[in-house]
Coordinates of N, CA and C in Angstrom, one line a residue:
Chain I
D29 N 7.0 14.0 -12.0 CA 6.4 12.9 -11.4 C 7.3 12.2 -10.5
V30 N 6.8 11.7 -9.4 CA 7.6 10.9 -8.5 C 8.0 9.5 -9.1
K31 N 9.2 9.1 -9.0 CA 9.6 7.9 -9.5 C 10.2 7.0 -8.4
V32 N 9.7 5.8 -8.1 CA 10.3 4.9 -7.2 C 10.7 3.7 -8.0
T33 N 11.9 3.3 -8.0 CA 12.3 2.1 -8.7 C 12.8 1.1 -7.8
Q34 N 12.7 -0.2 -8.2 CA 13.1 -1.3 -7.4 C 14.1 -2.1 -8.3
S35 N 15.1 -2.7 -7.7 CA 16.3 -3.2 -8.4 C 15.9 -4.4 -9.4
S36 N 14.9 -5.2 -9.0 CA 14.5 -6.3 -9.8 C 13.0 -6.4 -9.9
R37 N 12.5 -6.9 -11.0 CA 11.1 -7.2 -11.0 C 10.8 -8.7 -10.5
Y38 N 11.7 -9.6 -10.9 CA 11.6 -11.0 -10.5 C 13.0 -11.5 -10.0
L39 N 12.9 -12.3 -8.9 CA 14.1 -12.8 -8.3 C 13.8 -14.2 -7.8
V40 N 14.8 -15.1 -8.1 CA 14.7 -16.5 -7.6 C 15.9 -16.8 -6.8
K41 N 15.7 -17.2 -5.5 CA 16.9 -17.4 -4.6 C 16.7 -18.8 -3.9
R42 N 17.8 -19.3 -3.4 CA 17.7 -20.6 -2.7 C 17.6 -20.3 -1.2
T43 N 17.0 -21.2 -0.5 CA 16.9 -21.2 1.0 C 18.3 -21.0 1.6
G44 N 18.3 -20.1 2.5 CA 19.6 -19.8 3.2 C 20.5 -18.7 2.6
E45 N 20.1 -18.3 1.4 CA 20.9 -17.2 0.7 C 20.6 -15.8 1.4
K46 N 21.6 -14.9 1.3 CA 21.3 -13.6 1.7 C 20.8 -12.8 0.5
V47 N 19.7 -12.1 0.7 CA 19.0 -11.4 -0.4 C 19.0 -9.9 -0.1
F48 N 19.3 -9.2 -1.2 CA 19.2 -7.7 -1.1 C 18.2 -7.2 -2.1
L49 N 17.2 -6.4 -1.6 CA 16.3 -5.8 -2.5 C 16.5 -4.3 -2.3
E50 N 16.7 -3.6 -3.4 CA 17.0 -2.2 -3.4 C 15.9 -1.3 -3.9
C51 N 15.7 -0.2 -3.3 CA 14.7 0.8 -3.7 C 15.3 2.2 -3.8
V52 N 15.0 2.9 -4.9 CA 15.5 4.2 -5.0 C 14.3 5.2 -5.4
Q53 N 14.3 6.3 -4.8 CA 13.3 7.3 -5.1 C 14.0 8.6 -5.5
D54 N 13.4 9.4 -6.4 CA 14.1 10.5 -7.0 C 13.4 11.8 -6.6
M55 N 12.6 11.9 -5.6 CA 11.9 13.1 -5.2 C 12.3 13.6 -3.8
D56 N 13.4 13.2 -3.3 CA 13.9 13.7 -2.1 C 13.0 13.5 -0.9
H57 N 12.2 12.4 -0.9 CA 11.2 12.1 0.1 C 12.0 11.7 1.4
E58 N 11.4 12.1 2.5 CA 12.0 11.8 3.8 C 11.7 10.4 4.2
N59 N 10.5 9.9 3.9 CA 10.0 8.6 4.4 C 10.1 7.5 3.3
M60 N 10.5 6.3 3.7 CA 10.5 5.2 2.8 C 10.0 4.0 3.6
F61 N 9.4 3.1 2.8 CA 8.7 1.9 3.4 C 9.0 0.7 2.6
W62 N 9.0 -0.5 3.3 CA 9.0 -1.8 2.7 C 7.8 -2.6 3.2
Y63 N 7.0 -3.1 2.2 CA 5.9 -3.9 2.4 C 6.1 -5.3 1.7
R64 N 5.4 -6.3 2.2 CA 5.2 -7.5 1.5 C 3.7 -7.6 1.2
Q65 N 3.3 -8.3 0.1 CA 1.9 -8.4 -0.3 C 1.7 -9.9 -0.7
D66 N 0.8 -10.5 0.1 CA 0.4 -11.9 -0.2 C -1.1 -12.0 -0.4
P67 N -1.5 -12.9 -1.2 CA -3.0 -13.1 -1.5 C -3.8 -13.3 -0.2
G68 N -4.8 -12.5 -0.1 CA -5.7 -12.6 1.1 C -5.2 -11.8 2.3
L69 N -3.9 -11.5 2.3 CA -3.4 -10.8 3.5 C -3.1 -9.4 3.2
G70 N -3.2 -8.9 2.0 CA -2.9 -7.5 1.7 C -1.5 -7.1 1.9
L71 N -1.3 -5.8 2.0 CA 0.0 -5.2 2.2 C 0.3 -5.2 3.6
R72 N 1.5 -5.7 4.1 CA 1.9 -5.7 5.4 C 3.3 -5.0 5.6
L73 N 3.4 -4.1 6.5 CA 4.5 -3.2 6.7 C 5.6 -4.0 7.3
I74 N 6.8 -4.0 6.7 CA 7.9 -4.7 7.3 C 8.8 -3.8 8.1
Y75 N 9.3 -2.7 7.5 CA 10.1 -1.7 8.1 C 9.8 -0.3 7.4
F76 N 10.1 0.7 8.1 CA 10.0 2.0 7.5 C 11.2 2.9 8.1
S77 N 11.4 4.0 7.4 CA 12.4 4.9 7.8 C 12.0 6.4 7.5
Y78 N 12.3 7.2 8.6 CA 11.9 8.6 8.5 C 13.1 9.5 8.1
D79 N 14.2 8.9 8.1 CA 15.4 9.7 7.8 C 16.6 8.9 7.6
V80 N 17.7 9.4 7.0 CA 18.8 8.6 6.8 C 19.3 8.0 8.1
K81 N 19.6 6.7 8.0 CA 20.2 5.9 9.2 C 19.1 5.7 10.3
M82 N 17.9 6.1 10.0 CA 16.8 5.9 11.0 C 16.0 4.8 10.4
K83 N 15.5 3.9 11.3 CA 14.6 2.8 10.9 C 13.6 2.4 12.0
E84 N 12.5 2.0 11.7 CA 11.5 1.5 12.7 C 10.9 0.2 12.2
K85 N 10.6 -0.6 13.1 CA 9.9 -1.9 12.7 C 8.5 -1.7 12.4
G86 N 8.0 -2.4 11.4 CA 6.6 -2.4 11.1 C 5.9 -3.6 11.8
D87 N 5.0 -4.1 11.1 CA 4.2 -5.2 11.7 C 4.8 -6.6 11.6
I88 N 5.7 -6.8 10.6 CA 6.3 -8.1 10.5 C 7.8 -8.1 10.1
P89 N 8.6 -7.5 11.1 CA 10.0 -7.4 10.8 C 10.9 -8.6 10.9
E90 N 10.3 -9.7 11.5 CA 11.2 -10.9 11.8 C 11.7 -11.5 10.5
G91 N 13.0 -11.7 10.5 CA 13.6 -12.3 9.3 C 14.2 -11.3 8.3
Y92 N 13.9 -10.0 8.6 CA 14.3 -8.9 7.7 C 15.2 -7.9 8.5
S93 N 16.0 -7.2 7.7 CA 16.6 -6.0 8.2 C 16.7 -5.0 7.1
V94 N 16.9 -3.7 7.4 CA 17.0 -2.7 6.4 C 18.2 -1.8 6.6
S95 N 18.5 -1.0 5.5 CA 19.6 -0.1 5.5 C 19.2 1.1 4.7
R96 N 19.5 2.3 5.4 CA 19.3 3.6 4.6 C 20.5 4.5 4.9
E97 N 21.5 4.3 4.0 CA 22.7 5.1 4.1 C 22.6 6.5 3.4
K98 N 21.7 6.5 2.4 CA 21.5 7.7 1.6 C 19.9 8.0 1.6
K99 N 19.6 9.2 1.5 CA 18.2 9.6 1.6 C 17.4 8.9 0.5
E100 N 17.9 8.8 -0.7 CA 17.1 8.3 -1.8 C 17.1 6.7 -1.9
R101 N 17.8 6.0 -1.1 CA 18.0 4.6 -1.2 C 17.6 3.9 0.1
F102 N 16.8 2.9 -0.1 CA 16.3 2.1 1.1 C 16.4 0.6 0.7
S103 N 17.2 -0.1 1.5 CA 17.5 -1.5 1.1 C 16.8 -2.5 2.1
L104 N 16.2 -3.6 1.6 CA 15.7 -4.6 2.5 C 16.6 -5.8 2.3
I105 N 16.9 -6.4 3.4 CA 17.8 -7.5 3.5 C 17.2 -8.7 4.1
L106 N 17.2 -9.8 3.4 CA 16.8 -11.1 4.0 C 18.1 -11.8 4.4
E107 N 18.4 -11.9 5.6 CA 19.7 -12.4 6.1 C 19.9 -13.9 5.7
S108 N 18.8 -14.7 5.8 CA 18.9 -16.1 5.4 C 17.5 -16.4 4.9
A109 N 17.4 -16.4 3.5 CA 16.0 -16.5 2.9 C 15.4 -17.8 3.3
S110 N 14.1 -17.8 3.5 CA 13.3 -19.0 3.7 C 12.1 -19.0 2.8
T111 N 11.6 -20.2 2.5 CA 10.5 -20.4 1.6 C 9.2 -19.5 2.0
N112 N 9.1 -19.3 3.3 CA 7.9 -18.5 3.7 C 8.1 -17.0 3.4
Q113 N 9.3 -16.6 2.9 CA 9.5 -15.2 2.4 C 9.3 -15.0 0.9
T114 N 8.8 -16.1 0.3 CA 8.3 -16.0 -1.1 C 7.1 -15.0 -1.1
S115 N 7.2 -14.0 -1.9 CA 6.2 -12.9 -1.8 C 6.5 -11.8 -2.8
M116 N 5.5 -10.9 -2.9 CA 5.7 -9.7 -3.7 C 6.2 -8.6 -2.7
Y117 N 7.3 -8.0 -3.0 CA 7.8 -6.9 -2.1 C 7.7 -5.6 -2.8
L118 N 7.1 -4.6 -2.0 CA 6.8 -3.3 -2.5 C 7.5 -2.3 -1.7
C119 N 8.1 -1.3 -2.4 CA 8.7 -0.2 -1.7 C 7.9 1.0 -2.0
A120 N 7.9 1.9 -1.0 CA 7.1 3.2 -1.2 C 7.9 4.3 -0.5
S121 N 7.6 5.6 -1.0 CA 8.2 6.7 -0.4 C 7.0 7.8 -0.2
S122 N 7.3 8.7 0.8 CA 6.4 9.8 1.0 C 7.1 11.0 1.6
Q123 N 6.5 12.2 1.5 CA 7.1 13.4 2.0 C 6.3 13.8 3.2
G124 N 6.9 14.5 4.1 CA 6.2 15.0 5.3 C 5.8 13.9 6.3
G125 N 4.7 14.0 7.0 CA 4.3 13.0 7.9 C 3.9 11.7 7.3
A126 N 3.8 10.7 8.1 CA 3.5 9.4 7.6 C 2.1 9.3 7.0
Q127 N 1.3 10.3 7.3 CA -0.1 10.3 6.8 C -0.2 10.7 5.3
E128 N 0.9 11.2 4.8 CA 0.9 11.7 3.4 C 0.8 10.6 2.4
T129 N 0.4 10.9 1.2 CA 0.4 9.9 0.1 C 1.6 9.2 -0.1
Q130 N 1.5 7.9 -0.3 CA 2.7 7.0 -0.5 C 2.8 6.7 -2.0
Y131 N 4.0 6.8 -2.5 CA 4.3 6.5 -4.0 C 5.0 5.2 -4.0
F132 N 4.4 4.2 -4.7 CA 5.0 2.9 -4.7 C 5.8 2.6 -6.0
G133 N 6.8 1.7 -5.8 CA 7.5 1.1 -6.9 C 6.8 0.0 -7.5
P134 N 7.3 -0.6 -8.6 CA 6.5 -1.6 -9.3 C 6.5 -3.0 -8.6
G135 N 7.3 -3.2 -7.6 CA 7.4 -4.4 -6.9 C 8.4 -5.4 -7.4
T136 N 8.8 -6.3 -6.5 CA 9.8 -7.4 -6.8 C 9.1 -8.6 -6.4
R137 N 8.9 -9.5 -7.3 CA 8.4 -10.8 -7.0 C 9.5 -11.8 -6.7
L138 N 9.6 -12.2 -5.4 CA 10.7 -13.0 -4.9 C 10.2 -14.5 -4.7
L139 N 10.9 -15.4 -5.3 CA 10.6 -16.9 -5.1 C 11.8 -17.5 -4.4
V140 N 11.6 -18.1 -3.3 CA 12.7 -18.7 -2.5 C 12.4 -20.2 -2.6
L141 N 13.4 -20.9 -3.2 CA 13.3 -22.4 -3.4 C 13.9 -23.2 -2.3
Chain O
S1 N -7.6 -6.6 18.6 CA -6.5 -6.2 17.7 C -7.1 -5.4 16.6
Q2 N -6.2 -4.5 16.0 CA -6.6 -3.6 14.9 C -7.0 -4.4 13.7
K3 N -8.0 -4.1 13.0 CA -8.4 -4.9 11.8 C -9.0 -4.0 10.8
I4 N -8.7 -4.2 9.5 CA -9.3 -3.5 8.4 C -9.9 -4.5 7.5
E5 N -11.2 -4.4 7.2 CA -11.9 -5.3 6.4 C -12.4 -4.7 5.1
Q6 N -12.1 -5.4 4.0 CA -12.6 -5.1 2.7 C -13.2 -6.4 2.1
N7 N -14.3 -6.3 1.4 CA -14.9 -7.5 0.8 C -13.9 -8.2 -0.1
S8 N -13.6 -9.4 0.3 CA -12.6 -10.2 -0.4 C -13.2 -10.7 -1.7
E9 N -14.5 -10.8 -1.8 CA -15.1 -11.3 -3.1 C -15.1 -10.1 -4.1
A10 N -14.9 -10.5 -5.4 CA -14.8 -9.5 -6.5 C -16.2 -9.0 -6.6
L11 N -16.2 -7.7 -7.0 CA -17.4 -7.0 -7.3 C -17.5 -6.9 -8.9
N12 N -18.6 -7.4 -9.4 CA -18.8 -7.3 -10.8 C -20.0 -6.5 -11.1
I13 N -19.8 -5.4 -12.0 CA -20.9 -4.5 -12.3 C -20.9 -4.2 -13.8
Q14 N -22.0 -3.7 -14.3 CA -22.1 -3.3 -15.7 C -21.5 -2.0 -16.0
E15 N -21.0 -1.7 -17.1 CA -20.5 -0.4 -17.5 C -21.5 0.6 -17.3
G16 N -21.2 1.8 -16.8 CA -22.2 2.9 -16.7 C -22.9 2.9 -15.3
K17 N -22.8 1.8 -14.6 CA -23.4 1.8 -13.2 C -22.4 2.3 -12.2
T18 N -22.9 2.6 -11.0 CA -22.0 3.1 -9.9 C -21.5 1.9 -9.1
A19 N -20.2 1.8 -8.9 CA -19.6 0.8 -8.1 C -19.4 1.4 -6.7
T20 N -19.7 0.6 -5.7 CA -19.5 1.0 -4.3 C -18.7 -0.1 -3.5
L21 N -17.6 0.4 -3.0 CA -16.7 -0.5 -2.3 C -16.7 -0.1 -0.8
T22 N -16.6 -1.1 0.0 CA -16.7 -0.8 1.5 C -15.3 -1.1 2.2
C23 N -15.0 -0.3 3.2 CA -13.9 -0.5 4.0 C -14.4 -0.3 5.5
N24 N -14.3 -1.4 6.3 CA -14.7 -1.3 7.7 C -13.4 -1.5 8.6
Y25 N -13.4 -0.9 9.7 CA -12.2 -1.0 10.5 C -12.6 -1.1 12.0
T26 N -11.8 -1.7 12.8 CA -12.1 -1.9 14.2 C -10.8 -1.6 15.0
N27 N -11.0 -1.1 16.2 CA -9.9 -0.8 17.1 C -8.9 0.2 16.5
Y28 N -9.4 1.1 15.7 CA -8.6 2.2 15.2 C -9.2 3.5 15.5
S29 N -8.5 4.6 15.6 CA -9.0 5.9 15.6 C -8.1 6.7 14.6
P30 N -8.4 6.4 13.4 CA -7.5 7.0 12.3 C -7.8 8.5 12.2
A31 N -6.7 9.2 11.9 CA -6.8 10.7 11.6 C -7.2 10.9 10.1
Y32 N -7.1 9.9 9.3 CA -7.3 10.0 7.9 C -7.5 8.6 7.3
L33 N -8.0 8.6 6.1 CA -8.1 7.3 5.4 C -7.8 7.5 3.9
Q34 N -7.1 6.6 3.3 CA -6.7 6.8 1.9 C -7.2 5.6 1.1
W35 N -7.5 5.8 -0.2 CA -7.8 4.8 -1.1 C -6.8 4.8 -2.2
Y36 N -6.4 3.5 -2.6 CA -5.4 3.3 -3.7 C -6.0 2.3 -4.7
R37 N -5.5 2.4 -5.9 CA -5.9 1.5 -6.9 C -4.6 0.6 -7.3
Q38 N -4.8 -0.6 -7.4 CA -3.7 -1.5 -7.8 C -4.1 -2.3 -9.0
D39 N -3.3 -2.3 -10.1 CA -3.5 -3.1 -11.2 C -2.5 -4.4 -11.1
P40 N -2.9 -5.5 -11.8 CA -2.1 -6.7 -11.6 C -0.7 -6.5 -11.9
G41 N 0.2 -7.0 -11.0 CA 1.7 -6.9 -11.2 C 2.3 -5.5 -11.0
R42 N 1.5 -4.6 -10.5 CA 2.0 -3.2 -10.3 C 1.8 -2.8 -8.8
G43 N 2.5 -1.7 -8.5 CA 2.3 -1.1 -7.2 C 1.0 -0.3 -7.1
P44 N 0.5 -0.1 -5.9 CA -0.7 0.7 -5.7 C -0.4 2.1 -6.1
V45 N -1.5 2.8 -6.5 CA -1.5 4.2 -6.9 C -2.5 4.9 -6.1
F46 N -2.1 6.0 -5.5 CA -3.0 6.8 -4.6 C -4.1 7.4 -5.5
L47 N -5.3 7.4 -4.8 CA -6.5 8.0 -5.5 C -7.0 9.2 -4.6
L48 N -7.4 8.9 -3.4 CA -8.0 9.9 -2.6 C -7.6 9.8 -1.1
L49 N -7.6 10.9 -0.4 CA -7.4 10.9 1.1 C -8.5 11.7 1.7
I50 N -9.1 11.2 2.8 CA -10.2 11.9 3.5 C -9.8 11.9 4.9
R51 N -9.9 13.1 5.6 CA -9.5 13.2 7.0 C -10.7 12.9 7.9
E52 N -10.4 12.8 9.2 CA -11.5 12.4 10.2 C -12.6 13.4 10.3
N53 N -12.2 14.6 10.0 CA -13.3 15.7 10.2 C -14.0 16.0 8.9
E54 N -13.8 15.2 7.8 CA -14.4 15.3 6.6 C -15.4 14.2 6.4
K55 N -16.6 14.5 5.9 CA -17.6 13.5 5.7 C -17.5 12.9 4.3
E56 N -17.2 13.7 3.4 CA -17.2 13.3 2.0 C -16.1 14.0 1.2
K57 N -15.6 13.3 0.2 CA -14.6 13.9 -0.7 C -14.8 13.4 -2.1
R58 N -14.7 14.4 -3.1 CA -14.9 13.9 -4.5 C -13.7 14.3 -5.3
K59 N -13.5 13.5 -6.4 CA -12.5 13.8 -7.4 C -13.0 13.2 -8.7
E60 N -13.5 14.0 -9.6 CA -14.0 13.5 -10.9 C -15.1 12.5 -10.6
R61 N -15.0 11.3 -11.1 CA -16.0 10.3 -10.9 C -15.9 9.5 -9.6
L62 N -15.0 9.9 -8.8 CA -14.8 9.2 -7.5 C -15.4 10.0 -6.3
K63 N -15.9 9.2 -5.4 CA -16.5 9.9 -4.2 C -16.1 8.9 -3.0
V64 N -15.6 9.5 -1.9 CA -15.3 8.8 -0.7 C -16.1 9.4 0.4
T65 N -16.7 8.5 1.3 CA -17.3 9.0 2.5 C -16.6 8.3 3.7
F66 N -16.6 9.0 4.8 CA -15.9 8.5 6.0 C -16.8 8.7 7.2
D67 N -17.2 7.6 7.8 CA -18.1 7.7 9.0 C -17.3 7.1 10.2
T68 N -16.8 8.0 11.0 CA -16.0 7.5 12.2 C -16.8 6.9 13.3
T69 N -18.1 7.2 13.2 CA -19.0 6.5 14.2 C -19.3 5.1 13.8
L70 N -19.6 4.8 12.6 CA -19.7 3.5 12.0 C -18.4 2.8 11.8
K71 N -17.3 3.5 11.8 CA -16.0 3.0 11.5 C -16.0 2.4 10.1
Q72 N -16.4 3.2 9.1 CA -16.6 2.7 7.8 C -16.3 3.8 6.8
S73 N -15.7 3.4 5.6 CA -15.6 4.3 4.5 C -16.2 3.6 3.3
L74 N -16.9 4.4 2.5 CA -17.5 3.9 1.2 C -16.7 4.6 0.1
F75 N -16.4 3.9 -0.9 CA -15.7 4.4 -2.1 C -16.6 4.1 -3.3
H76 N -17.0 5.2 -4.0 CA -17.9 5.1 -5.1 C -17.2 5.5 -6.4
I77 N -17.5 4.8 -7.5 CA -17.1 5.2 -8.8 C -18.3 5.3 -9.6
T78 N -18.7 6.5 -10.1 CA -19.9 6.6 -10.9 C -19.5 6.5 -12.4
A79 N -20.6 6.1 -13.1 CA -20.4 5.9 -14.6 C -19.2 5.1 -14.9
S80 N -19.2 3.9 -14.2 CA -18.0 3.1 -14.3 C -17.7 2.6 -15.7
Q81 N -16.4 2.4 -15.9 CA -15.9 2.0 -17.3 C -15.0 0.7 -17.1
P82 N -14.9 -0.1 -18.2 CA -14.0 -1.2 -18.0 C -12.6 -0.9 -17.6
A83 N -12.1 0.3 -17.9 CA -10.8 0.7 -17.5 C -10.7 0.9 -16.0
D84 N -11.8 0.9 -15.3 CA -11.8 1.0 -13.8 C -11.6 -0.3 -13.2
S85 N -11.5 -1.4 -14.0 CA -11.4 -2.7 -13.4 C -9.9 -2.8 -12.8
A86 N -9.9 -3.1 -11.5 CA -8.6 -3.1 -10.7 C -9.0 -3.6 -9.3
T87 N -8.0 -3.7 -8.5 CA -8.2 -3.9 -7.1 C -8.0 -2.6 -6.3
Y88 N -9.0 -2.3 -5.4 CA -9.0 -1.1 -4.7 C -8.7 -1.3 -3.2
L89 N -7.7 -0.6 -2.7 CA -7.2 -0.8 -1.3 C -7.5 0.4 -0.5
C90 N -8.1 0.2 0.7 CA -8.2 1.3 1.7 C -7.0 1.2 2.6
A91 N -6.6 2.3 3.2 CA -5.4 2.4 4.1 C -5.7 3.4 5.1
L92 N -5.4 3.1 6.4 CA -5.6 4.1 7.4 C -4.5 4.0 8.5
G93 N -4.4 5.0 9.3 CA -3.5 5.0 10.4 C -3.2 6.5 10.9
R94 N -2.4 6.6 11.9 CA -2.0 7.9 12.4 C -0.6 8.1 12.2
R95 N 0.2 7.1 12.3 CA 1.7 7.3 12.2 C 2.2 6.6 11.0
A96 N 1.8 5.4 10.7 CA 2.1 4.7 9.5 C 0.9 4.1 8.9
L97 N 0.8 3.9 7.7 CA -0.4 3.3 7.0 C -0.6 1.8 7.3
T98 N -1.8 1.4 7.5 CA -2.1 -0.1 7.5 C -3.1 -0.2 6.3
F99 N -2.8 -1.2 5.5 CA -3.7 -1.4 4.3 C -4.7 -2.6 4.5
G100 N -5.9 -2.4 3.9 CA -6.7 -3.6 3.8 C -6.3 -4.5 2.7
S101 N -6.9 -5.7 2.6 CA -6.5 -6.6 1.6 C -7.0 -6.3 0.2
G102 N -7.9 -5.4 0.1 CA -8.4 -4.9 -1.2 C -9.6 -5.7 -1.7
T103 N -10.4 -5.0 -2.5 CA -11.5 -5.6 -3.3 C -11.3 -5.4 -4.8
R104 N -11.5 -6.5 -5.5 CA -11.3 -6.5 -6.9 C -12.6 -6.1 -7.6
L105 N -12.5 -5.1 -8.4 CA -13.7 -4.6 -9.2 C -13.5 -5.0 -10.6
Q106 N -14.6 -5.6 -11.2 CA -14.6 -6.0 -12.6 C -15.8 -5.3 -13.2
V107 N -15.5 -4.4 -14.2 CA -16.6 -3.7 -14.9 C -16.8 -4.3 -16.2
Q108 N -18.0 -4.9 -16.5 CA -18.3 -5.5 -17.7 C -18.7 -4.6 -18.8
P109 N -18.3 -4.7 -20.0 CA -18.7 -3.7 -21.1 C -20.1 -4.1 -21.5

């Protein structure tokens, strides 16, 4: 079974802090994705990556950056956390083209005070 | 602009009935459409994928239809059970997936 793990289930940070969210997948998938999920807005794509050191902006990249140094690991970075970045963050991975099934991690609920 | 619409109101049905959820989209020409299930506090789980040249797809008690003329997909759960209670998300795209906001299904025993 595909397993996608995220470094924390819950995280509380202060405004202005640098925040790292880590995601690891164990199935050698090429593609990895970061989403945020807010009530009424659904899942919104922040960034995705098709290969190591490759990244592409999604629909809402402002205020975020990503890093993919190894195939299995995809990190989301909030350079200076703000209260409007309080959200549920979900990581996903997939094999092949971007149209393939995505496998999601359990999510990280981030609260920025 | 591109838009995916799912009924934001929860759908309440009795156990044993068929649940039908709707996904409408505008300004897309998707090659495929996917349905996911999400339980509270967890990540979505893939259920079914249907391609643009397929009208219908089935998997056990699940059935999905895809009408590219109407720009609509219907997701059916037959003989529904309380364990089917969850939020169901549709997702579509050509290069990367875009998700709808989901419809919450509540199956009453």
